[in-house]
């Protein structure tokens, strides 16, 4: 069974802190690792994504770190703001085979950034 | 562009009733998919389609049917609703290039379904 394991389930940080959310995967055929952000009552929206040929990707205050040998990747949010309070999902997919493009999601992390 | 639209936003059904959740996209995306989101479970793939006339099962297909007669529309049908199908349902789409799915999936706003 393909799985993506995400931790922690919930996270509370103070404004300006650096929350870190971790994910681990099993299937070495995965070659696309996105993070989605979801606000209450809304659909998930792509935040940032990485492919396994790089170890880090930054977009604004959001950074993905990727460790191919450990099959782990993480999301770091620099200088977190109350507006970052949302649920974050990691996911993985492969570009090969019959299931290419299908996203396998982690169970989500509910982040709360206190003012 | 409206992106991915879903109707209805909310629905309450009785056990055994049938209904269709509508999903449409105006981005000419070949790939479309349906997910259900349950508390603490993340999003799980129900069915997906890589183009008109082509559908396939995801992780949790039981109790759901789909069809894809046009590029724009991908309805999800519940033939006999059960309380276990109480969930929030999201439709998503993605473009393809040379037959490969370009991975960014765009999600609709969701349909919150309650089955009594």
PDB file of C-alpha atoms in Angstrom:
ATOM      1  CA  UNK A   1       0.000   0.000   0.000  1.00  0.00           C
ATOM      2  CA  UNK A   2       1.467   3.318  -1.046  1.00  0.00           C
ATOM      3  CA  UNK A   3       1.697   5.626   1.938  1.00  0.00           C
ATOM      4  CA  UNK A   4       2.814   9.087   2.879  1.00  0.00           C
ATOM      5  CA  UNK A   5       3.200   9.575   6.615  1.00  0.00           C
ATOM      6  CA  UNK A   6       2.907  13.131   7.950  1.00  0.00           C
ATOM      7  CA  UNK A   7       3.704  14.558  11.367  1.00  0.00           C
ATOM      8  CA  UNK A   8       2.780  16.248  13.595  1.00  0.00           C
ATOM      9  CA  UNK A   9      -1.030  16.202  13.452  1.00  0.00           C
ATOM     10  CA  UNK A  10      -1.178  19.694  14.928  1.00  0.00           C
ATOM     11  CA  UNK A  11       1.266  22.451  15.642  1.00  0.00           C
ATOM     12  CA  UNK A  12       1.048  25.712  17.561  1.00  0.00           C
ATOM     13  CA  UNK A  13       3.736  28.379  17.180  1.00  0.00           C
ATOM     14  CA  UNK A  14       4.139  32.014  18.045  1.00  0.00           C
ATOM     15  CA  UNK A  15       4.233  34.659  15.344  1.00  0.00           C
ATOM     16  CA  UNK A  16       7.721  34.770  13.880  1.00  0.00           C
ATOM     17  CA  UNK A  17       8.445  31.152  14.750  1.00  0.00           C
ATOM     18  CA  UNK A  18       9.503  28.491  12.235  1.00  0.00           C
ATOM     19  CA  UNK A  19       7.054  25.595  12.130  1.00  0.00           C
ATOM     20  CA  UNK A  20       8.391  22.411  10.550  1.00  0.00           C
ATOM     21  CA  UNK A  21       6.160  19.686   9.157  1.00  0.00           C
ATOM     22  CA  UNK A  22       7.640  16.336   8.213  1.00  0.00           C
ATOM     23  CA  UNK A  23       6.640  13.649   5.735  1.00  0.00           C
ATOM     24  CA  UNK A  24       8.023  10.234   4.914  1.00  0.00           C
ATOM     25  CA  UNK A  25       7.231   8.019   1.958  1.00  0.00           C
ATOM     26  CA  UNK A  26       7.826   4.400   0.996  1.00  0.00           C
ATOM     27  CA  UNK A  27       7.483   4.149  -2.764  1.00  0.00           C
ATOM     28  CA  UNK A  28      10.777   4.968  -4.484  1.00  0.00           C
ATOM     29  CA  UNK A  29       8.880   5.523  -7.752  1.00  0.00           C
ATOM     30  CA  UNK A  30       7.478   8.791  -6.374  1.00  0.00           C
ATOM     31  CA  UNK A  31       9.076  11.694  -8.185  1.00  0.00           C
ATOM     32  CA  UNK A  32       6.917  14.702  -7.351  1.00  0.00           C
ATOM     33  CA  UNK A  33       6.360  15.985  -3.820  1.00  0.00           C
ATOM     34  CA  UNK A  34       3.941  18.904  -3.384  1.00  0.00           C
ATOM     35  CA  UNK A  35       2.658  20.667  -0.314  1.00  0.00           C
ATOM     36  CA  UNK A  36      -0.914  21.899  -0.272  1.00  0.00           C
ATOM     37  CA  UNK A  37      -2.393  24.570   1.994  1.00  0.00           C
ATOM     38  CA  UNK A  38      -6.057  24.461   2.961  1.00  0.00           C
ATOM     39  CA  UNK A  39      -8.059  27.118   4.765  1.00  0.00           C
ATOM     40  CA  UNK A  40     -11.355  26.202   6.474  1.00  0.00           C
ATOM     41  CA  UNK A  41     -14.188  25.780   4.003  1.00  0.00           C
ATOM     42  CA  UNK A  42     -11.874  25.946   0.988  1.00  0.00           C
ATOM     43  CA  UNK A  43     -10.256  23.466  -1.338  1.00  0.00           C
ATOM     44  CA  UNK A  44      -6.540  22.671  -1.051  1.00  0.00           C
ATOM     45  CA  UNK A  45      -4.216  24.932  -3.030  1.00  0.00           C
ATOM     46  CA  UNK A  46      -0.703  24.116  -4.185  1.00  0.00           C
ATOM     47  CA  UNK A  47       1.865  25.911  -2.030  1.00  0.00           C
ATOM     48  CA  UNK A  48       5.215  24.586  -3.205  1.00  0.00           C
ATOM     49  CA  UNK A  49       6.541  21.403  -4.785  1.00  0.00           C
ATOM     50  CA  UNK A  50       9.861  19.646  -5.288  1.00  0.00           C
ATOM     51  CA  UNK A  51      11.306  16.905  -7.444  1.00  0.00           C
ATOM     52  CA  UNK A  52      13.965  14.483  -6.147  1.00  0.00           C
ATOM     53  CA  UNK A  53      16.810  15.938  -8.228  1.00  0.00           C
ATOM     54  CA  UNK A  54      17.187  18.845  -5.760  1.00  0.00           C
ATOM     55  CA  UNK A  55      17.571  18.840  -1.974  1.00  0.00           C
ATOM     56  CA  UNK A  56      15.920  22.173  -1.237  1.00  0.00           C
ATOM     57  CA  UNK A  57      13.485  24.607  -2.796  1.00  0.00           C
ATOM     58  CA  UNK A  58      12.460  28.018  -1.519  1.00  0.00           C
ATOM     59  CA  UNK A  59       9.489  30.136  -2.480  1.00  0.00           C
ATOM     60  CA  UNK A  60       9.147  33.223  -0.372  1.00  0.00           C
ATOM     61  CA  UNK A  61       8.886  32.194   3.286  1.00  0.00           C
ATOM     62  CA  UNK A  62       8.242  28.539   2.419  1.00  0.00           C
ATOM     63  CA  UNK A  63      11.046  25.989   2.018  1.00  0.00           C
ATOM     64  CA  UNK A  64      10.964  22.300   1.188  1.00  0.00           C
ATOM     65  CA  UNK A  65      13.897  20.178   2.324  1.00  0.00           C
ATOM     66  CA  UNK A  66      14.216  16.814   0.606  1.00  0.00           C
ATOM     67  CA  UNK A  67      16.288  13.794   1.688  1.00  0.00           C
ATOM     68  CA  UNK A  68      16.117  11.152  -1.017  1.00  0.00           C
ATOM     69  CA  UNK A  69      18.153   8.517   0.826  1.00  0.00           C
ATOM     70  CA  UNK A  70      15.967   8.784   3.917  1.00  0.00           C
ATOM     71  CA  UNK A  71      12.783   9.090   1.825  1.00  0.00           C
ATOM     72  CA  UNK A  72      11.742  12.135   3.805  1.00  0.00           C
ATOM     73  CA  UNK A  73      10.789  15.700   3.025  1.00  0.00           C
ATOM     74  CA  UNK A  74       9.729  18.615   5.157  1.00  0.00           C
ATOM     75  CA  UNK A  75       8.116  22.036   4.959  1.00  0.00           C
ATOM     76  CA  UNK A  76       9.584  24.988   6.838  1.00  0.00           C
ATOM     77  CA  UNK A  77       7.708  28.278   7.183  1.00  0.00           C
ATOM     78  CA  UNK A  78      10.010  31.182   7.980  1.00  0.00           C
ATOM     79  CA  UNK A  79       8.761  34.139  10.018  1.00  0.00           C
ATOM     80  CA  UNK A  80       5.317  32.546  10.394  1.00  0.00           C
ATOM     81  CA  UNK A  81       2.288  34.827  10.510  1.00  0.00           C
ATOM     82  CA  UNK A  82      -1.252  34.357  11.878  1.00  0.00           C
ATOM     83  CA  UNK A  83      -2.415  34.301   8.245  1.00  0.00           C
ATOM     84  CA  UNK A  84      -0.424  31.074   7.776  1.00  0.00           C
ATOM     85  CA  UNK A  85      -2.835  29.303  10.134  1.00  0.00           C
ATOM     86  CA  UNK A  86      -4.252  26.510   7.985  1.00  0.00           C
ATOM     87  CA  UNK A  87      -4.055  22.786   7.407  1.00  0.00           C
ATOM     88  CA  UNK A  88      -1.037  21.640   5.414  1.00  0.00           C
ATOM     89  CA  UNK A  89      -0.903  18.428   3.430  1.00  0.00           C
ATOM     90  CA  UNK A  90       2.129  16.780   1.933  1.00  0.00           C
ATOM     91  CA  UNK A  91       1.618  14.523  -1.050  1.00  0.00           C
ATOM     92  CA  UNK A  92       3.518  12.402  -3.529  1.00  0.00           C
ATOM     93  CA  UNK A  93       2.967  11.074  -7.017  1.00  0.00           C
ATOM     94  CA  UNK A  94       4.763   9.359  -9.831  1.00  0.00           C
ATOM     95  CA  UNK A  95       4.977  10.293 -13.490  1.00  0.00           C
ATOM     96  CA  UNK A  96       5.173   6.686 -14.586  1.00  0.00           C
ATOM     97  CA  UNK A  97       2.772   3.827 -14.962  1.00  0.00           C
ATOM     98  CA  UNK A  98      -0.982   3.605 -14.897  1.00  0.00           C
ATOM     99  CA  UNK A  99      -1.395   5.705 -11.765  1.00  0.00           C
ATOM    100  CA  UNK A 100       0.799   8.549 -12.963  1.00  0.00           C
ATOM    101  CA  UNK A 101      -0.353  11.889 -11.721  1.00  0.00           C
ATOM    102  CA  UNK A 102      -2.461  10.480  -8.878  1.00  0.00           C
ATOM    103  CA  UNK A 103      -1.634  12.225  -5.625  1.00  0.00           C
ATOM    104  CA  UNK A 104      -1.159  10.239  -2.407  1.00  0.00           C
ATOM    105  CA  UNK A 105      -1.751  12.600   0.512  1.00  0.00           C
ATOM    106  CA  UNK A 106      -0.522  12.650   4.066  1.00  0.00           C
ATOM    107  CA  UNK A 107      -3.151  13.022   6.774  1.00  0.00           C
ATOM    108  CA  UNK A 108      -2.518  16.726   7.289  1.00  0.00           C
ATOM    109  CA  UNK A 109      -1.111  19.079   9.921  1.00  0.00           C
ATOM    110  CA  UNK A 110      -3.245  21.772  11.455  1.00  0.00           C
ATOM    111  CA  UNK A 111      -1.033  24.793  12.055  1.00  0.00           C
ATOM    112  CA  UNK A 112      -2.011  27.614  14.377  1.00  0.00           C
ATOM    113  CA  UNK A 113       0.185  30.721  14.532  1.00  0.00           C
ATOM    114  CA  UNK A 114      -0.518  32.806  17.630  1.00  0.00           C
ATOM    115  CA  UNK A 115      -0.157  36.614  17.428  1.00  0.00           C
TER     116      UNK A 115
ATOM    117  CA  UNK B   1     -11.507  31.554 -15.893  1.00  0.00           C
ATOM    118  CA  UNK B   2     -13.732  30.089 -13.199  1.00  0.00           C
ATOM    119  CA  UNK B   3     -11.254  27.255 -12.621  1.00  0.00           C
ATOM    120  CA  UNK B   4     -12.797  24.158 -11.036  1.00  0.00           C
ATOM    121  CA  UNK B   5     -16.402  24.519  -9.949  1.00  0.00           C
ATOM    122  CA  UNK B   6     -18.459  22.102  -7.867  1.00  0.00           C
ATOM    123  CA  UNK B   7     -22.165  21.929  -7.127  1.00  0.00           C
ATOM    124  CA  UNK B   8     -23.867  21.723  -4.757  1.00  0.00           C
ATOM    125  CA  UNK B   9     -21.875  23.212  -1.860  1.00  0.00           C
ATOM    126  CA  UNK B  10     -23.920  21.316   0.730  1.00  0.00           C
ATOM    127  CA  UNK B  11     -26.211  18.302   0.509  1.00  0.00           C
ATOM    128  CA  UNK B  12     -28.091  16.161   3.002  1.00  0.00           C
ATOM    129  CA  UNK B  13     -29.274  12.732   1.884  1.00  0.00           C
ATOM    130  CA  UNK B  14     -31.124   9.883   3.504  1.00  0.00           C
ATOM    131  CA  UNK B  15     -29.651   6.408   3.435  1.00  0.00           C
ATOM    132  CA  UNK B  16     -30.409   4.738   0.113  1.00  0.00           C
ATOM    133  CA  UNK B  17     -30.964   7.923  -1.864  1.00  0.00           C
ATOM    134  CA  UNK B  18     -28.959   8.637  -4.980  1.00  0.00           C
ATOM    135  CA  UNK B  19     -27.383  11.832  -6.184  1.00  0.00           C
ATOM    136  CA  UNK B  20     -24.766  13.260  -8.498  1.00  0.00           C
ATOM    137  CA  UNK B  21     -22.045  15.659  -7.456  1.00  0.00           C
ATOM    138  CA  UNK B  22     -21.166  17.949 -10.313  1.00  0.00           C
ATOM    139  CA  UNK B  23     -17.659  19.059 -11.265  1.00  0.00           C
ATOM    140  CA  UNK B  24     -16.643  21.255 -14.168  1.00  0.00           C
ATOM    141  CA  UNK B  25     -13.435  22.952 -15.242  1.00  0.00           C
ATOM    142  CA  UNK B  26     -12.803  25.535 -17.915  1.00  0.00           C
ATOM    143  CA  UNK B  27      -9.026  25.141 -18.233  1.00  0.00           C
ATOM    144  CA  UNK B  28      -9.166  22.402 -20.903  1.00  0.00           C
ATOM    145  CA  UNK B  29      -7.486  19.973 -18.497  1.00  0.00           C
ATOM    146  CA  UNK B  30      -7.400  16.350 -19.583  1.00  0.00           C
ATOM    147  CA  UNK B  31      -6.856  14.912 -16.093  1.00  0.00           C
ATOM    148  CA  UNK B  32      -9.651  15.139 -13.527  1.00  0.00           C
ATOM    149  CA  UNK B  33     -10.103  13.417 -10.194  1.00  0.00           C
ATOM    150  CA  UNK B  34     -12.365  13.065  -7.192  1.00  0.00           C
ATOM    151  CA  UNK B  35     -11.167  12.936  -3.584  1.00  0.00           C
ATOM    152  CA  UNK B  36     -12.951  12.584  -0.298  1.00  0.00           C
ATOM    153  CA  UNK B  37     -11.686  14.287   2.835  1.00  0.00           C
ATOM    154  CA  UNK B  38     -12.455  12.887   6.257  1.00  0.00           C
ATOM    155  CA  UNK B  39     -11.151  14.198   9.607  1.00  0.00           C
ATOM    156  CA  UNK B  40      -7.686  12.860  10.323  1.00  0.00           C
ATOM    157  CA  UNK B  41      -7.584  10.925   7.041  1.00  0.00           C
ATOM    158  CA  UNK B  42      -6.245  13.453   4.571  1.00  0.00           C
ATOM    159  CA  UNK B  43      -7.589  13.279   1.036  1.00  0.00           C
ATOM    160  CA  UNK B  44      -8.201   9.923  -0.580  1.00  0.00           C
ATOM    161  CA  UNK B  45      -8.604   9.367  -4.290  1.00  0.00           C
ATOM    162  CA  UNK B  46     -11.970   7.941  -5.370  1.00  0.00           C
ATOM    163  CA  UNK B  47     -11.848   7.934  -9.188  1.00  0.00           C
ATOM    164  CA  UNK B  48      -9.861   9.681 -11.851  1.00  0.00           C
ATOM    165  CA  UNK B  49      -9.916  10.295 -15.576  1.00  0.00           C
ATOM    166  CA  UNK B  50      -7.123  11.050 -18.025  1.00  0.00           C
ATOM    167  CA  UNK B  51      -9.470  12.183 -20.769  1.00  0.00           C
ATOM    168  CA  UNK B  52     -12.978  11.992 -22.177  1.00  0.00           C
ATOM    169  CA  UNK B  53     -14.208   8.406 -22.218  1.00  0.00           C
ATOM    170  CA  UNK B  54     -11.450   7.151 -19.888  1.00  0.00           C
ATOM    171  CA  UNK B  55     -11.960   6.589 -16.173  1.00  0.00           C
ATOM    172  CA  UNK B  56     -10.259   4.470 -13.541  1.00  0.00           C
ATOM    173  CA  UNK B  57     -10.538   3.637  -9.865  1.00  0.00           C
ATOM    174  CA  UNK B  58      -8.554   5.234  -7.089  1.00  0.00           C
ATOM    175  CA  UNK B  59      -7.994   4.124  -3.513  1.00  0.00           C
ATOM    176  CA  UNK B  60     -11.635   4.189  -2.301  1.00  0.00           C
ATOM    177  CA  UNK B  61     -13.975   3.615  -5.310  1.00  0.00           C
ATOM    178  CA  UNK B  62     -16.671   1.454  -3.713  1.00  0.00           C
ATOM    179  CA  UNK B  63     -20.117   3.043  -3.746  1.00  0.00           C
ATOM    180  CA  UNK B  64     -19.228   5.627  -6.371  1.00  0.00           C
ATOM    181  CA  UNK B  65     -19.532   5.766 -10.158  1.00  0.00           C
ATOM    182  CA  UNK B  66     -18.072   8.245 -12.608  1.00  0.00           C
ATOM    183  CA  UNK B  67     -18.245   8.992 -16.299  1.00  0.00           C
ATOM    184  CA  UNK B  68     -16.393  11.443 -18.525  1.00  0.00           C
ATOM    185  CA  UNK B  69     -18.301  12.327 -21.678  1.00  0.00           C
ATOM    186  CA  UNK B  70     -16.647  15.728 -22.160  1.00  0.00           C
ATOM    187  CA  UNK B  71     -13.300  17.264 -21.257  1.00  0.00           C
ATOM    188  CA  UNK B  72     -15.025  19.853 -19.058  1.00  0.00           C
ATOM    189  CA  UNK B  73     -17.272  17.708 -16.842  1.00  0.00           C
ATOM    190  CA  UNK B  74     -16.597  14.853 -14.427  1.00  0.00           C
ATOM    191  CA  UNK B  75     -19.675  13.988 -12.335  1.00  0.00           C
ATOM    192  CA  UNK B  76     -19.536  11.660  -9.338  1.00  0.00           C
ATOM    193  CA  UNK B  77     -22.581   9.486  -8.695  1.00  0.00           C
ATOM    194  CA  UNK B  78     -23.686   7.897  -5.445  1.00  0.00           C
ATOM    195  CA  UNK B  79     -26.209   5.216  -6.390  1.00  0.00           C
ATOM    196  CA  UNK B  80     -27.347   4.296  -2.870  1.00  0.00           C
ATOM    197  CA  UNK B  81     -25.964   6.637  -0.244  1.00  0.00           C
ATOM    198  CA  UNK B  82     -24.685   5.244   3.060  1.00  0.00           C
ATOM    199  CA  UNK B  83     -23.744   7.083   6.276  1.00  0.00           C
ATOM    200  CA  UNK B  84     -20.108   6.047   5.641  1.00  0.00           C
ATOM    201  CA  UNK B  85     -20.167   8.360   2.616  1.00  0.00           C
ATOM    202  CA  UNK B  86     -20.630  11.415   4.817  1.00  0.00           C
ATOM    203  CA  UNK B  87     -17.607  13.476   3.860  1.00  0.00           C
ATOM    204  CA  UNK B  88     -16.324  16.517   2.026  1.00  0.00           C
ATOM    205  CA  UNK B  89     -15.768  15.804  -1.650  1.00  0.00           C
ATOM    206  CA  UNK B  90     -13.227  17.621  -3.775  1.00  0.00           C
ATOM    207  CA  UNK B  91     -12.826  17.584  -7.508  1.00  0.00           C
ATOM    208  CA  UNK B  92      -9.459  18.459  -9.039  1.00  0.00           C
ATOM    209  CA  UNK B  93      -7.991  18.857 -12.493  1.00  0.00           C
ATOM    210  CA  UNK B  94      -4.595  19.017 -14.091  1.00  0.00           C
ATOM    211  CA  UNK B  95      -3.262  19.541 -17.563  1.00  0.00           C
ATOM    212  CA  UNK B  96      -1.342  16.961 -19.496  1.00  0.00           C
ATOM    213  CA  UNK B  97       1.554  17.334 -21.897  1.00  0.00           C
ATOM    214  CA  UNK B  98       2.443  14.651 -24.372  1.00  0.00           C
ATOM    215  CA  UNK B  99       0.238  12.212 -22.498  1.00  0.00           C
ATOM    216  CA  UNK B 100       1.930  12.924 -19.161  1.00  0.00           C
ATOM    217  CA  UNK B 101       0.026  14.500 -16.288  1.00  0.00           C
ATOM    218  CA  UNK B 102       1.528  17.826 -15.274  1.00  0.00           C
ATOM    219  CA  UNK B 103       1.375  17.373 -11.578  1.00  0.00           C
ATOM    220  CA  UNK B 104      -0.097  20.622 -10.245  1.00  0.00           C
ATOM    221  CA  UNK B 105      -3.700  19.785  -9.484  1.00  0.00           C
ATOM    222  CA  UNK B 106      -6.246  22.568  -9.107  1.00  0.00           C
ATOM    223  CA  UNK B 107      -8.969  21.849  -6.582  1.00  0.00           C
ATOM    224  CA  UNK B 108     -12.572  22.959  -6.489  1.00  0.00           C
ATOM    225  CA  UNK B 109     -14.229  24.434  -3.368  1.00  0.00           C
ATOM    226  CA  UNK B 110     -15.755  21.127  -2.290  1.00  0.00           C
ATOM    227  CA  UNK B 111     -19.169  19.622  -1.579  1.00  0.00           C
ATOM    228  CA  UNK B 112     -20.060  18.821   2.011  1.00  0.00           C
ATOM    229  CA  UNK B 113     -22.293  15.735   2.022  1.00  0.00           C
ATOM    230  CA  UNK B 114     -24.171  14.350   5.002  1.00  0.00           C
ATOM    231  CA  UNK B 115     -25.951  11.002   4.783  1.00  0.00           C
ATOM    232  CA  UNK B 116     -28.467  10.366   7.546  1.00  0.00           C
TER     233      UNK B 116
END
